[in-house]
Amino acid sequence: MNPTSASQDVRRSASLAPQVKLLHGEQTTTSHLTTIVPATKIKLSLSQLTTMRWSLEDEVLQLKALGYDGIGLWRPKVSESGEGAAAEVIRKADVGVASLSFAGGFTGRNSFSFRDAMADARDAICEAELLGAENLIVVGGARNHHTIRHSRRLVTEALRELSEFAMLHGVRLSLLPMHSFFAPTWTYLHTLDETLELLDNVNHPSVGLAFDTYHLWREPRLLERIPELVPLTGVVQVSDSRRAPQTDSDRCFPGEGRIPLNDIVRAFQQAGYDGYFDVQVWSDEGWAKTSVEMVRLCQSSAVQLAQPTGSPLSSLPVGE
């Protein structure tokens, strides 16, 4: 898709692309910005894992024009700018920070010992405090030849040990369960029940849940359960899906797939959730797009999530 056709698509969708400055040498469309005021205000952030090719300066420049209130930070991109410099950019831009990703790996994969992972997690907590991040996203770790019981013990021990340190630094540790496809490399935690059981065993106010629509939308009775999740949920990560996971990065933007995102978002809001909905799209297809196309997709995602309607969760197939 070229810039001309991208602009045509934007006009047809009734959400005009904003006037945007140069991004990595690509001149974007110069249409006047149409400010969209949703019927129900939703607190949106845009993850750096979505805008992989943009610099931090580009990201904070665009956020509010595209309909976002904050940013979700990714540690490798923060390190490119330097933690202090990144914190200053964010402060000057006056944007909120939904989360910082990732810490964890407590089960010893990737040549990290338990103590290595703990030291890194403490560094990440301090980094989150400096950046003003409300949540540090924690991925427990793959089984790594352990029994499930031993894996659970390691992650529980880690979170208990880190919880007071996190509280002292004003950071919430938000534990992320993931689809079973990610078991070999990311985490053994796949379901709400096992994650909630672990959080109950940790039992600390600075340790909670990172709810990701891509990973958890197929949970049984999900909409009914959201009220019990809200007190534990630090951040809701949002992306769409066309099919069961095939790779680590085959997600799509809200509205492009089959997840009933509006129903899930509305259920969280009605249950009293007032945190960020972080648009986090791991997508090889998305990362290959031009900045013109990414501007359009990011704005259309904000518009999509503000809509009051969605597909009934019960009408969709289960079993993947």
Short mmCIF file of C-alpha atoms in Angstrom, two decimals, residues 127-309:
data_model
loop_
_atom_site.label_atom_id
_atom_site.label_comp_id
_atom_site.label_asym_id
_atom_site.label_seq_id
_atom_site.Cartn_x
_atom_site.Cartn_y
_atom_site.Cartn_z
CA GLU A 127 13.85 1.39 35.91
CA ALA A 128 10.04 1.36 36.06
CA GLU A 129 10.11 3.81 38.96
CA LEU A 130 12.44 6.17 37.09
CA LEU A 131 10.24 6.07 33.99
CA GLY A 132 7.01 6.50 35.94
CA ALA A 133 5.63 3.13 34.83
CA GLU A 134 2.59 1.97 36.76
CA ASN A 135 3.25 -1.71 36.04
CA LEU A 136 6.22 -3.97 35.42
CA ILE A 137 5.10 -6.86 33.22
CA VAL A 138 6.40 -10.15 34.59
CA VAL A 139 6.63 -13.38 32.59
CA GLY A 140 7.23 -16.25 34.98
CA GLY A 141 9.29 -18.52 32.76
CA ALA A 142 8.99 -21.74 30.79
CA ARG A 143 9.03 -25.09 32.59
CA ASN A 144 12.64 -25.68 31.54
CA HIS A 145 12.49 -29.42 32.40
CA HIS A 146 11.04 -28.67 35.84
CA THR A 147 7.81 -30.17 37.08
CA ILE A 148 4.86 -27.80 37.07
CA ARG A 149 4.95 -27.86 40.86
CA HIS A 150 8.60 -26.79 40.95
CA SER A 151 8.04 -24.10 38.31
CA ARG A 152 5.16 -22.76 40.38
CA ARG A 153 7.31 -22.75 43.50
CA LEU A 154 10.09 -20.78 41.78
CA VAL A 155 7.74 -18.10 40.44
CA THR A 156 5.88 -17.84 43.74
CA GLU A 157 9.14 -17.49 45.66
CA ALA A 158 10.36 -14.82 43.25
CA LEU A 159 7.21 -12.72 43.48
CA ARG A 160 7.09 -12.96 47.26
CA GLU A 161 10.70 -11.85 47.50
CA LEU A 162 10.22 -8.98 45.05
CA SER A 163 6.87 -7.75 46.33
CA GLU A 164 8.09 -5.52 49.16
CA PHE A 165 10.87 -4.10 46.98
CA ALA A 166 8.31 -3.26 44.30
CA MET A 167 6.01 -1.62 46.84
CA LEU A 168 8.84 0.55 48.16
CA HIS A 169 9.43 1.79 44.63
CA GLY A 170 5.77 2.35 43.82
CA VAL A 171 5.64 -0.29 41.09
CA ARG A 172 3.08 -3.03 40.57
CA LEU A 173 4.31 -6.43 39.38
CA SER A 174 1.75 -7.61 36.82
CA LEU A 175 2.03 -11.30 36.00
CA LEU A 176 1.27 -12.26 32.39
CA PRO A 177 -0.24 -15.65 31.52
CA MET A 178 0.12 -16.58 27.84
CA HIS A 179 -1.41 -18.99 25.33
CA SER A 180 0.05 -22.51 25.55
CA PHE A 181 1.81 -21.94 22.21
CA PHE A 182 4.29 -19.78 24.16
CA ALA A 183 5.07 -22.48 26.74
CA PRO A 184 8.50 -23.55 25.39
CA THR A 185 10.07 -20.10 25.62
CA TRP A 186 7.93 -17.73 27.69
CA THR A 187 5.82 -19.11 30.53
CA TYR A 188 4.18 -22.23 31.87
CA LEU A 189 1.21 -20.11 33.04
CA HIS A 190 -1.62 -20.35 30.49
CA THR A 191 -4.95 -20.08 32.29
CA LEU A 192 -6.67 -17.63 34.57
CA ASP A 193 -7.27 -20.28 37.23
CA GLU A 194 -3.62 -21.27 37.65
CA THR A 195 -2.52 -17.62 37.53
CA LEU A 196 -5.08 -16.53 40.11
CA GLU A 197 -4.10 -19.44 42.36
CA LEU A 198 -0.47 -18.34 42.22
CA LEU A 199 -1.40 -14.71 42.93
CA ASP A 200 -3.49 -15.87 45.87
CA ASN A 201 -0.48 -17.75 47.24
CA VAL A 202 1.71 -14.66 46.89
CA ASN A 203 -1.03 -12.51 48.44
CA HIS A 204 0.60 -9.09 48.21
CA PRO A 205 -0.98 -5.81 47.04
CA SER A 206 1.97 -4.98 44.78
CA VAL A 207 1.55 -8.20 42.77
CA GLY A 208 -1.29 -8.54 40.28
CA LEU A 209 -2.37 -9.57 36.81
CA ALA A 210 -1.53 -8.38 33.31
CA PHE A 211 -4.61 -9.35 31.29
CA ASP A 212 -3.88 -9.84 27.59
CA THR A 213 -6.83 -10.26 25.24
CA TYR A 214 -4.79 -12.28 22.74
CA HIS A 215 -3.88 -14.87 25.34
CA LEU A 216 -7.01 -15.02 27.48
CA TRP A 217 -10.05 -14.27 25.31
CA ARG A 218 -10.98 -17.97 25.07
CA GLU A 219 -11.22 -18.45 28.83
CA PRO A 220 -14.55 -20.05 29.81
CA ARG A 221 -17.18 -17.58 31.12
CA LEU A 222 -14.72 -14.74 30.62
CA LEU A 223 -17.19 -11.86 30.70
CA GLU A 224 -18.76 -13.24 33.88
CA ARG A 225 -15.35 -13.48 35.55
CA ILE A 226 -14.05 -10.02 34.73
CA PRO A 227 -15.49 -8.40 37.91
CA GLU A 228 -13.35 -10.75 40.02
CA LEU A 229 -10.29 -9.90 37.91
CA VAL A 230 -10.55 -6.12 38.10
CA PRO A 231 -9.13 -5.69 41.64
CA LEU A 232 -6.06 -7.69 40.59
CA THR A 233 -5.55 -6.25 37.11
CA GLY A 234 -2.77 -3.72 36.65
CA VAL A 235 -3.06 -3.35 32.88
CA VAL A 236 -5.13 -4.78 30.02
CA GLN A 237 -3.06 -5.49 26.91
CA VAL A 238 -5.08 -5.38 23.70
CA SER A 239 -4.56 -6.95 20.30
CA ASP A 240 -6.68 -8.97 17.90
CA SER A 241 -6.25 -12.40 16.34
CA ARG A 242 -7.33 -14.02 13.09
CA ARG A 243 -6.43 -17.57 14.14
CA ALA A 244 -4.71 -19.61 16.83
CA PRO A 245 -1.05 -18.58 17.32
CA GLN A 246 1.31 -19.80 14.61
CA THR A 247 4.34 -17.66 15.57
CA ASP A 248 5.27 -15.31 18.41
CA SER A 249 4.30 -12.33 16.25
CA ASP A 250 1.14 -13.01 14.26
CA ARG A 251 -1.30 -10.73 16.08
CA CYS A 252 -3.33 -8.06 14.33
CA PHE A 253 -4.75 -4.65 15.16
CA PRO A 254 -8.09 -4.24 16.97
CA GLY A 255 -10.93 -4.75 14.53
CA GLU A 256 -8.90 -6.86 12.10
CA GLY A 257 -9.56 -10.20 13.78
CA ARG A 258 -12.22 -12.16 15.60
CA ILE A 259 -11.73 -11.34 19.28
CA PRO A 260 -14.79 -9.55 20.77
CA LEU A 261 -12.63 -6.73 22.09
CA ASN A 262 -15.42 -4.22 22.65
CA ASP A 263 -17.31 -6.67 24.86
CA ILE A 264 -14.17 -7.37 26.90
CA VAL A 265 -13.26 -3.68 27.22
CA ARG A 266 -16.82 -2.75 28.19
CA ALA A 267 -16.94 -5.53 30.80
CA PHE A 268 -13.74 -4.24 32.41
CA GLN A 269 -15.05 -0.67 32.45
CA GLN A 270 -18.44 -1.67 33.87
CA ALA A 271 -16.67 -3.62 36.62
CA GLY A 272 -14.79 -0.49 37.68
CA TYR A 273 -11.44 -0.94 35.94
CA ASP A 274 -9.83 2.48 35.46
CA GLY A 275 -6.36 1.50 34.27
CA TYR A 276 -4.81 1.52 30.83
CA PHE A 277 -5.85 -0.52 27.82
CA ASP A 278 -2.45 -0.94 26.17
CA VAL A 279 -2.57 -1.59 22.41
CA GLN A 280 0.24 -4.13 22.07
CA VAL A 281 0.42 -5.80 18.66
CA TRP A 282 3.30 -8.20 18.05
CA SER A 283 3.07 -8.49 14.29
CA ASP A 284 5.63 -9.16 11.59
CA GLU A 285 3.07 -7.83 9.14
CA GLY A 286 2.57 -4.66 11.15
CA TRP A 287 6.27 -4.05 11.75
CA ALA A 288 6.87 -4.17 7.99
CA LYS A 289 4.41 -1.35 7.29
CA THR A 290 5.39 2.21 6.49
CA SER A 291 4.91 4.93 9.07
CA VAL A 292 1.97 6.24 7.02
CA GLU A 293 0.19 2.92 7.37
CA MET A 294 1.11 2.58 11.04
CA VAL A 295 -0.32 6.02 11.80
CA ARG A 296 -3.60 4.95 10.21
CA LEU A 297 -3.69 1.61 12.02
CA CYS A 298 -2.87 3.09 15.42
CA GLN A 299 -5.58 5.72 15.09
CA SER A 300 -8.15 3.23 13.80
CA SER A 301 -7.35 1.00 16.80
CA ALA A 302 -8.14 3.86 19.16
CA VAL A 303 -11.42 4.48 17.35
CA GLN A 304 -12.31 0.77 17.30
CA LEU A 305 -11.82 0.37 21.05
CA ALA A 306 -14.04 3.37 21.77
CA GLN A 307 -17.01 1.81 19.95
CA PRO A 308 -19.92 0.67 22.13
CA THR A 309 -20.65 -2.56 20.24
#
